[in-house]
Amino acid sequence: VSGNLNLNKTEGPSIYPPIPREVLAGQSVPGKGWEKSSPEDAAARSVYVHIKRSLGLPILVAFDAPDPDSPCPVRFTTTQPTQALGMINGEFMQSQAKVFAEQLQKASTEPREQVRLALNRALQRQPNDAEIARGLQFLKDSQEQDKLPADVALRRFCLLALNMNEFVFVD
């Protein structure tokens, strides 16, 4: 949805997405065995992520990635507060919201069109007038009440769109 996914990565070596220093510090030799992929390579699908048994990628762990030490014939679905907190506060979602906002700014300078495009991409449907009006009000309040620049307000709106129930939960 953000426009950041590298669809050209279909084979080749594993990728190494960024991992917070605090997580790497928990290893016996901090950072050993975790290379640095280019931002373009790191934006590939999670199936290409290098799996190190002693080092779980935090966003995958939060969303119940299978344990690499044992077979996983069944994946359980969970909904936990840490997942929602990671979606709103996590570095990955913050960076995706920023990329998303930048894509919208390239597509249009008109706030109404930016809100419409954001909701259309996140929800995979045309937003109705009430949804667009709420989005515009969110941008207005962010700028007037929170004293945020327009680009930061749009980034916050993108984060909001990426956290809507209709985006997060597949029916």
mmCIF file with all atom_site columns, C-alpha atoms in Angstrom:
data_model
loop_
_atom_site.group_PDB
_atom_site.id
_atom_site.type_symbol
_atom_site.label_atom_id
_atom_site.label_alt_id
_atom_site.label_comp_id
_atom_site.label_asym_id
_atom_site.label_entity_id
_atom_site.label_seq_id
_atom_site.pdbx_PDB_ins_code
_atom_site.Cartn_x
_atom_site.Cartn_y
_atom_site.Cartn_z
_atom_site.occupancy
_atom_site.B_iso_or_equiv
_atom_site.pdbx_formal_charge
_atom_site.auth_seq_id
_atom_site.auth_comp_id
_atom_site.auth_asym_id
_atom_site.auth_atom_id
_atom_site.pdbx_PDB_model_num
ATOM 1   C CA . VAL A 1 1   ? 0.000   0.000   0.000  1.00 0.00 ? 1   VAL A CA 1
ATOM 2   C CA . SER A 1 2   ? 2.843   2.393   0.783  1.00 0.00 ? 2   SER A CA 1
ATOM 3   C CA . GLY A 1 3   ? 4.423   1.734   -2.607 1.00 0.00 ? 3   GLY A CA 1
ATOM 4   C CA . ASN A 1 4   ? 7.629   0.488   -1.023 1.00 0.00 ? 4   ASN A CA 1
ATOM 5   C CA . LEU A 1 5   ? 7.425   -3.260  -1.758 1.00 0.00 ? 5   LEU A CA 1
ATOM 6   C CA . ASN A 1 6   ? 10.204  -4.531  -4.017 1.00 0.00 ? 6   ASN A CA 1
ATOM 7   C CA . LEU A 1 7   ? 8.333   -6.740  -6.482 1.00 0.00 ? 7   LEU A CA 1
ATOM 8   C CA . ASN A 1 8   ? 11.501  -7.452  -8.474 1.00 0.00 ? 8   ASN A CA 1
ATOM 9   C CA . LYS A 1 9   ? 13.011  -9.693  -5.776 1.00 0.00 ? 9   LYS A CA 1
ATOM 10  C CA . THR A 1 10  ? 11.967  -13.182 -6.849 1.00 0.00 ? 10  THR A CA 1
ATOM 11  C CA . GLU A 1 11  ? 15.123  -15.180 -6.167 1.00 0.00 ? 11  GLU A CA 1
ATOM 12  C CA . GLY A 1 12  ? 18.646  -14.918 -4.877 1.00 0.00 ? 12  GLY A CA 1
ATOM 13  C CA . PRO A 1 13  ? 20.183  -14.559 -1.448 1.00 0.00 ? 13  PRO A CA 1
ATOM 14  C CA . SER A 1 14  ? 18.250  -13.762 1.697  1.00 0.00 ? 14  SER A CA 1
ATOM 15  C CA . ILE A 1 15  ? 17.642  -10.210 2.792  1.00 0.00 ? 15  ILE A CA 1
ATOM 16  C CA . TYR A 1 16  ? 18.465  -8.637  6.137  1.00 0.00 ? 16  TYR A CA 1
ATOM 17  C CA . PRO A 1 17  ? 15.939  -5.982  7.133  1.00 0.00 ? 17  PRO A CA 1
ATOM 18  C CA . PRO A 1 18  ? 17.021  -3.470  9.769  1.00 0.00 ? 18  PRO A CA 1
ATOM 19  C CA . ILE A 1 19  ? 16.731  -4.714  13.334 1.00 0.00 ? 19  ILE A CA 1
ATOM 20  C CA . PRO A 1 20  ? 16.778  -2.338  16.316 1.00 0.00 ? 20  PRO A CA 1
ATOM 21  C CA . ARG A 1 21  ? 20.117  -2.079  18.133 1.00 0.00 ? 21  ARG A CA 1
ATOM 22  C CA . GLU A 1 22  ? 18.438  -3.193  21.362 1.00 0.00 ? 22  GLU A CA 1
ATOM 23  C CA . VAL A 1 23  ? 17.449  -6.503  19.768 1.00 0.00 ? 23  VAL A CA 1
ATOM 24  C CA . LEU A 1 24  ? 20.890  -7.059  18.241 1.00 0.00 ? 24  LEU A CA 1
ATOM 25  C CA . ALA A 1 25  ? 22.486  -6.277  21.612 1.00 0.00 ? 25  ALA A CA 1
ATOM 26  C CA . GLY A 1 26  ? 20.786  -9.363  23.085 1.00 0.00 ? 26  GLY A CA 1
ATOM 27  C CA . GLN A 1 27  ? 22.968  -11.703 21.042 1.00 0.00 ? 27  GLN A CA 1
ATOM 28  C CA . SER A 1 28  ? 26.084  -13.354 22.478 1.00 0.00 ? 28  SER A CA 1
ATOM 29  C CA . VAL A 1 29  ? 28.105  -11.410 19.879 1.00 0.00 ? 29  VAL A CA 1
ATOM 30  C CA . PRO A 1 30  ? 25.901  -8.363  19.123 1.00 0.00 ? 30  PRO A CA 1
ATOM 31  C CA . GLY A 1 31  ? 25.154  -7.988  15.425 1.00 0.00 ? 31  GLY A CA 1
ATOM 32  C CA . LYS A 1 32  ? 27.240  -10.982 14.331 1.00 0.00 ? 32  LYS A CA 1
ATOM 33  C CA . GLY A 1 33  ? 25.638  -12.864 11.474 1.00 0.00 ? 33  GLY A CA 1
ATOM 34  C CA . TRP A 1 34  ? 23.173  -10.113 10.609 1.00 0.00 ? 34  TRP A CA 1
ATOM 35  C CA . GLU A 1 35  ? 24.277  -8.390  7.435  1.00 0.00 ? 35  GLU A CA 1
ATOM 36  C CA . LYS A 1 36  ? 22.950  -5.095  6.113  1.00 0.00 ? 36  LYS A CA 1
ATOM 37  C CA . SER A 1 37  ? 20.790  -5.217  2.998  1.00 0.00 ? 37  SER A CA 1
ATOM 38  C CA . SER A 1 38  ? 20.257  -2.187  0.802  1.00 0.00 ? 38  SER A CA 1
ATOM 39  C CA . PRO A 1 39  ? 16.941  -0.391  1.453  1.00 0.00 ? 39  PRO A CA 1
ATOM 40  C CA . GLU A 1 40  ? 15.644  -1.679  -1.906 1.00 0.00 ? 40  GLU A CA 1
ATOM 41  C CA . ASP A 1 41  ? 16.532  -5.296  -1.063 1.00 0.00 ? 41  ASP A CA 1
ATOM 42  C CA . ALA A 1 42  ? 15.183  -4.946  2.490  1.00 0.00 ? 42  ALA A CA 1
ATOM 43  C CA . ALA A 1 43  ? 11.794  -3.954  1.025  1.00 0.00 ? 43  ALA A CA 1
ATOM 44  C CA . ALA A 1 44  ? 11.246  -7.464  -0.383 1.00 0.00 ? 44  ALA A CA 1
ATOM 45  C CA . ARG A 1 45  ? 8.538   -9.817  0.868  1.00 0.00 ? 45  ARG A CA 1
ATOM 46  C CA . SER A 1 46  ? 9.151   -11.434 4.249  1.00 0.00 ? 46  SER A CA 1
ATOM 47  C CA . VAL A 1 47  ? 9.568   -14.865 2.620  1.00 0.00 ? 47  VAL A CA 1
ATOM 48  C CA . TYR A 1 48  ? 13.079  -13.676 1.606  1.00 0.00 ? 48  TYR A CA 1
ATOM 49  C CA . VAL A 1 49  ? 14.125  -12.640 5.129  1.00 0.00 ? 49  VAL A CA 1
ATOM 50  C CA . HIS A 1 50  ? 17.138  -14.482 6.503  1.00 0.00 ? 50  HIS A CA 1
ATOM 51  C CA . ILE A 1 51  ? 16.075  -16.620 9.452  1.00 0.00 ? 51  ILE A CA 1
ATOM 52  C CA . LYS A 1 52  ? 18.482  -16.836 12.340 1.00 0.00 ? 52  LYS A CA 1
ATOM 53  C CA . ARG A 1 53  ? 17.128  -19.078 15.061 1.00 0.00 ? 53  ARG A CA 1
ATOM 54  C CA . SER A 1 54  ? 18.603  -17.011 17.870 1.00 0.00 ? 54  SER A CA 1
ATOM 55  C CA . LEU A 1 55  ? 17.407  -13.692 16.436 1.00 0.00 ? 55  LEU A CA 1
ATOM 56  C CA . GLY A 1 56  ? 13.775  -13.095 15.564 1.00 0.00 ? 56  GLY A CA 1
ATOM 57  C CA . LEU A 1 57  ? 12.741  -10.125 13.446 1.00 0.00 ? 57  LEU A CA 1
ATOM 58  C CA . PRO A 1 58  ? 10.569  -8.171  15.930 1.00 0.00 ? 58  PRO A CA 1
ATOM 59  C CA . ILE A 1 59  ? 7.664   -7.395  13.582 1.00 0.00 ? 59  ILE A CA 1
ATOM 60  C CA . LEU A 1 60  ? 7.432   -11.036 12.462 1.00 0.00 ? 60  LEU A CA 1
ATOM 61  C CA . VAL A 1 61  ? 7.662   -12.299 16.038 1.00 0.00 ? 61  VAL A CA 1
ATOM 62  C CA . ALA A 1 62  ? 4.863   -9.935  17.124 1.00 0.00 ? 62  ALA A CA 1
ATOM 63  C CA . PHE A 1 63  ? 2.626   -11.360 14.408 1.00 0.00 ? 63  PHE A CA 1
ATOM 64  C CA . ASP A 1 64  ? 3.241   -15.013 15.266 1.00 0.00 ? 64  ASP A CA 1
ATOM 65  C CA . ALA A 1 65  ? 5.990   -16.022 12.866 1.00 0.00 ? 65  ALA A CA 1
ATOM 66  C CA . PRO A 1 66  ? 6.576   -19.759 13.245 1.00 0.00 ? 66  PRO A CA 1
ATOM 67  C CA . ASP A 1 67  ? 9.415   -20.957 15.452 1.00 0.00 ? 67  ASP A CA 1
ATOM 68  C CA . PRO A 1 68  ? 12.281  -22.022 13.161 1.00 0.00 ? 68  PRO A CA 1
ATOM 69  C CA . ASP A 1 69  ? 13.344  -24.708 15.668 1.00 0.00 ? 69  ASP A CA 1
ATOM 70  C CA . SER A 1 70  ? 10.277  -26.876 15.195 1.00 0.00 ? 70  SER A CA 1
ATOM 71  C CA . PRO A 1 71  ? 7.773   -27.865 12.515 1.00 0.00 ? 71  PRO A CA 1
ATOM 72  C CA . CYS A 1 72  ? 4.685   -25.703 12.211 1.00 0.00 ? 72  CYS A CA 1
ATOM 73  C CA . PRO A 1 73  ? 1.808   -27.674 10.684 1.00 0.00 ? 73  PRO A CA 1
ATOM 74  C CA . VAL A 1 74  ? -0.789  -25.125 11.879 1.00 0.00 ? 74  VAL A CA 1
ATOM 75  C CA . ARG A 1 75  ? -0.550  -21.350 12.318 1.00 0.00 ? 75  ARG A CA 1
ATOM 76  C CA . PHE A 1 76  ? -2.701  -19.884 15.067 1.00 0.00 ? 76  PHE A CA 1
ATOM 77  C CA . THR A 1 77  ? -4.349  -16.502 14.735 1.00 0.00 ? 77  THR A CA 1
ATOM 78  C CA . THR A 1 78  ? -3.929  -14.185 17.673 1.00 0.00 ? 78  THR A CA 1
ATOM 79  C CA . THR A 1 79  ? -4.883  -10.619 18.405 1.00 0.00 ? 79  THR A CA 1
ATOM 80  C CA . GLN A 1 80  ? -2.763  -9.085  21.144 1.00 0.00 ? 80  GLN A CA 1
ATOM 81  C CA . PRO A 1 81  ? -2.241  -5.545  22.417 1.00 0.00 ? 81  PRO A CA 1
ATOM 82  C CA . THR A 1 82  ? 1.440   -5.671  21.442 1.00 0.00 ? 82  THR A CA 1
ATOM 83  C CA . GLN A 1 83  ? 0.421   -6.145  17.816 1.00 0.00 ? 83  GLN A CA 1
ATOM 84  C CA . ALA A 1 84  ? -1.735  -3.002  17.834 1.00 0.00 ? 84  ALA A CA 1
ATOM 85  C CA . LEU A 1 85  ? 0.975   -1.048  19.665 1.00 0.00 ? 85  LEU A CA 1
ATOM 86  C CA . GLY A 1 86  ? 3.556   -2.180  17.120 1.00 0.00 ? 86  GLY A CA 1
ATOM 87  C CA . MET A 1 87  ? 1.279   -1.112  14.272 1.00 0.00 ? 87  MET A CA 1
ATOM 88  C CA . ILE A 1 88  ? 0.851   2.401   15.625 1.00 0.00 ? 88  ILE A CA 1
ATOM 89  C CA . ASN A 1 89  ? 4.225   2.997   17.334 1.00 0.00 ? 89  ASN A CA 1
ATOM 90  C CA . GLY A 1 90  ? 6.607   0.619   15.580 1.00 0.00 ? 90  GLY A CA 1
ATOM 91  C CA . GLU A 1 91  ? 9.499   1.866   13.497 1.00 0.00 ? 91  GLU A CA 1
ATOM 92  C CA . PHE A 1 92  ? 8.441   -0.242  10.501 1.00 0.00 ? 92  PHE A CA 1
ATOM 93  C CA . MET A 1 93  ? 4.942   1.239   10.308 1.00 0.00 ? 93  MET A CA 1
ATOM 94  C CA . GLN A 1 94  ? 6.263   4.751   10.921 1.00 0.00 ? 94  GLN A CA 1
ATOM 95  C CA . SER A 1 95  ? 8.663   4.367   7.997  1.00 0.00 ? 95  SER A CA 1
ATOM 96  C CA . GLN A 1 96  ? 5.947   2.895   5.756  1.00 0.00 ? 96  GLN A CA 1
ATOM 97  C CA . ALA A 1 97  ? 3.607   5.786   6.620  1.00 0.00 ? 97  ALA A CA 1
ATOM 98  C CA . LYS A 1 98  ? 6.368   8.208   5.618  1.00 0.00 ? 98  LYS A CA 1
ATOM 99  C CA . VAL A 1 99  ? 6.906   6.447   2.274  1.00 0.00 ? 99  VAL A CA 1
ATOM 100 C CA . PHE A 1 100 ? 3.132   6.324   1.754  1.00 0.00 ? 100 PHE A CA 1
ATOM 101 C CA . ALA A 1 101 ? 2.799   10.079  2.416  1.00 0.00 ? 101 ALA A CA 1
ATOM 102 C CA . GLU A 1 102 ? 5.647   10.842  0.012  1.00 0.00 ? 102 GLU A CA 1
ATOM 103 C CA . GLN A 1 103 ? 3.919   8.781   -2.700 1.00 0.00 ? 103 GLN A CA 1
ATOM 104 C CA . LEU A 1 104 ? 0.690   10.700  -2.137 1.00 0.00 ? 104 LEU A CA 1
ATOM 105 C CA . GLN A 1 105 ? 2.489   14.054  -2.290 1.00 0.00 ? 105 GLN A CA 1
ATOM 106 C CA . LYS A 1 106 ? 3.969   13.060  -5.658 1.00 0.00 ? 106 LYS A CA 1
ATOM 107 C CA . ALA A 1 107 ? 0.515   12.073  -6.926 1.00 0.00 ? 107 ALA A CA 1
ATOM 108 C CA . SER A 1 108 ? -1.279  15.252  -5.855 1.00 0.00 ? 108 SER A CA 1
ATOM 109 C CA . THR A 1 109 ? -0.824  18.513  -3.963 1.00 0.00 ? 109 THR A CA 1
ATOM 110 C CA . GLU A 1 110 ? -4.553  18.724  -3.172 1.00 0.00 ? 110 GLU A CA 1
ATOM 111 C CA . PRO A 1 111 ? -5.372  17.427  0.370  1.00 0.00 ? 111 PRO A CA 1
ATOM 112 C CA . ARG A 1 112 ? -8.779  16.077  -0.687 1.00 0.00 ? 112 ARG A CA 1
ATOM 113 C CA . GLU A 1 113 ? -7.190  14.019  -3.456 1.00 0.00 ? 113 GLU A CA 1
ATOM 114 C CA . GLN A 1 114 ? -4.427  12.828  -1.130 1.00 0.00 ? 114 GLN A CA 1
ATOM 115 C CA . VAL A 1 115 ? -7.015  11.620  1.403  1.00 0.00 ? 115 VAL A CA 1
ATOM 116 C CA . ARG A 1 116 ? -9.060  9.944   -1.339 1.00 0.00 ? 116 ARG A CA 1
ATOM 117 C CA . LEU A 1 117 ? -5.989  8.196   -2.767 1.00 0.00 ? 117 LEU A CA 1
ATOM 118 C CA . ALA A 1 118 ? -4.774  7.100   0.675  1.00 0.00 ? 118 ALA A CA 1
ATOM 119 C CA . LEU A 1 119 ? -8.117  5.574   1.607  1.00 0.00 ? 119 LEU A CA 1
ATOM 120 C CA . ASN A 1 120 ? -8.528  4.025   -1.831 1.00 0.00 ? 120 ASN A CA 1
ATOM 121 C CA . ARG A 1 121 ? -5.128  2.319   -1.619 1.00 0.00 ? 121 ARG A CA 1
ATOM 122 C CA . ALA A 1 122 ? -5.474  1.237   2.011  1.00 0.00 ? 122 ALA A CA 1
ATOM 123 C CA . LEU A 1 123 ? -9.043  -0.016  1.789  1.00 0.00 ? 123 LEU A CA 1
ATOM 124 C CA . GLN A 1 124 ? -8.980  -1.164  -1.864 1.00 0.00 ? 124 GLN A CA 1
ATOM 125 C CA . ARG A 1 125 ? -12.271 0.582   -2.545 1.00 0.00 ? 125 ARG A CA 1
ATOM 126 C CA . GLN A 1 126 ? -13.524 4.070   -3.276 1.00 0.00 ? 126 GLN A CA 1
ATOM 127 C CA . PRO A 1 127 ? -13.987 5.961   -0.011 1.00 0.00 ? 127 PRO A CA 1
ATOM 128 C CA . ASN A 1 128 ? -17.317 7.667   0.544  1.00 0.00 ? 128 ASN A CA 1
ATOM 129 C CA . ASP A 1 129 ? -17.729 11.397  1.097  1.00 0.00 ? 129 ASP A CA 1
ATOM 130 C CA . ALA A 1 130 ? -18.022 11.042  4.887  1.00 0.00 ? 130 ALA A CA 1
ATOM 131 C CA . GLU A 1 131 ? -14.703 9.151   5.071  1.00 0.00 ? 131 GLU A CA 1
ATOM 132 C CA . ILE A 1 132 ? -12.987 11.781  2.953  1.00 0.00 ? 132 ILE A CA 1
ATOM 133 C CA . ALA A 1 133 ? -14.460 14.555  5.108  1.00 0.00 ? 133 ALA A CA 1
ATOM 134 C CA . ARG A 1 134 ? -13.164 12.837  8.293  1.00 0.00 ? 134 ARG A CA 1
ATOM 135 C CA . GLY A 1 135 ? -9.731  12.534  6.716  1.00 0.00 ? 135 GLY A CA 1
ATOM 136 C CA . LEU A 1 136 ? -9.693  16.192  5.748  1.00 0.00 ? 136 LEU A CA 1
ATOM 137 C CA . GLN A 1 137 ? -10.811 17.131  9.268  1.00 0.00 ? 137 GLN A CA 1
ATOM 138 C CA . PHE A 1 138 ? -7.985  15.008  10.684 1.00 0.00 ? 138 PHE A CA 1
ATOM 139 C CA . LEU A 1 139 ? -5.468  16.878  8.520  1.00 0.00 ? 139 LEU A CA 1
ATOM 140 C CA . LYS A 1 140 ? -6.971  20.239  9.497  1.00 0.00 ? 140 LYS A CA 1
ATOM 141 C CA . ASP A 1 141 ? -6.962  19.420  13.232 1.00 0.00 ? 141 ASP A CA 1
ATOM 142 C CA . SER A 1 142 ? -3.391  18.110  13.044 1.00 0.00 ? 142 SER A CA 1
ATOM 143 C CA . GLN A 1 143 ? -2.235  21.355  11.483 1.00 0.00 ? 143 GLN A CA 1
ATOM 144 C CA . GLU A 1 144 ? -4.327  23.795  13.524 1.00 0.00 ? 144 GLU A CA 1
ATOM 145 C CA . GLN A 1 145 ? -4.546  22.158  16.948 1.00 0.00 ? 145 GLN A CA 1
ATOM 146 C CA . ASP A 1 146 ? -1.317  20.147  17.003 1.00 0.00 ? 146 ASP A CA 1
ATOM 147 C CA . LYS A 1 147 ? 0.611   22.789  15.013 1.00 0.00 ? 147 LYS A CA 1
ATOM 148 C CA . LEU A 1 148 ? 2.044   20.194  12.638 1.00 0.00 ? 148 LEU A CA 1
ATOM 149 C CA . PRO A 1 149 ? 3.359   20.997  9.174  1.00 0.00 ? 149 PRO A CA 1
ATOM 150 C CA . ALA A 1 150 ? 1.197   19.672  6.323  1.00 0.00 ? 150 ALA A CA 1
ATOM 151 C CA . ASP A 1 151 ? 3.646   16.873  5.429  1.00 0.00 ? 151 ASP A CA 1
ATOM 152 C CA . VAL A 1 152 ? 3.748   15.573  9.021  1.00 0.00 ? 152 VAL A CA 1
ATOM 153 C CA . ALA A 1 153 ? -0.058  15.718  9.249  1.00 0.00 ? 153 ALA A CA 1
ATOM 154 C CA . LEU A 1 154 ? -0.291  13.686  6.038  1.00 0.00 ? 154 LEU A CA 1
ATOM 155 C CA . ARG A 1 155 ? 2.210   11.163  7.410  1.00 0.00 ? 155 ARG A CA 1
ATOM 156 C CA . ARG A 1 156 ? 0.042   10.783  10.522 1.00 0.00 ? 156 ARG A CA 1
ATOM 157 C CA . PHE A 1 157 ? -3.029  10.306  8.355  1.00 0.00 ? 157 PHE A CA 1
ATOM 158 C CA . CYS A 1 158 ? -1.218  7.603   6.394  1.00 0.00 ? 158 CYS A CA 1
ATOM 159 C CA . LEU A 1 159 ? -0.332  5.864   9.663  1.00 0.00 ? 159 LEU A CA 1
ATOM 160 C CA . LEU A 1 160 ? -3.983  6.096   10.656 1.00 0.00 ? 160 LEU A CA 1
ATOM 161 C CA . ALA A 1 161 ? -5.057  4.585   7.301  1.00 0.00 ? 161 ALA A CA 1
ATOM 162 C CA . LEU A 1 162 ? -2.578  1.720   7.776  1.00 0.00 ? 162 LEU A CA 1
ATOM 163 C CA . ASN A 1 163 ? -4.151  1.019   11.173 1.00 0.00 ? 163 ASN A CA 1
ATOM 164 C CA . MET A 1 164 ? -7.815  1.021   10.181 1.00 0.00 ? 164 MET A CA 1
ATOM 165 C CA . ASN A 1 165 ? -9.642  -2.204  11.021 1.00 0.00 ? 165 ASN A CA 1
ATOM 166 C CA . GLU A 1 166 ? -10.686 -2.561  7.393  1.00 0.00 ? 166 GLU A CA 1
ATOM 167 C CA . PHE A 1 167 ? -7.005  -2.584  6.402  1.00 0.00 ? 167 PHE A CA 1
ATOM 168 C CA . VAL A 1 168 ? -5.650  -4.727  9.224  1.00 0.00 ? 168 VAL A CA 1
ATOM 169 C CA . PHE A 1 169 ? -8.306  -7.445  9.340  1.00 0.00 ? 169 PHE A CA 1
ATOM 170 C CA . VAL A 1 170 ? -9.104  -9.469  6.231  1.00 0.00 ? 170 VAL A CA 1
ATOM 171 C CA . ASP A 1 171 ? -12.720 -10.623 6.113  1.00 0.00 ? 171 ASP A CA 1
#
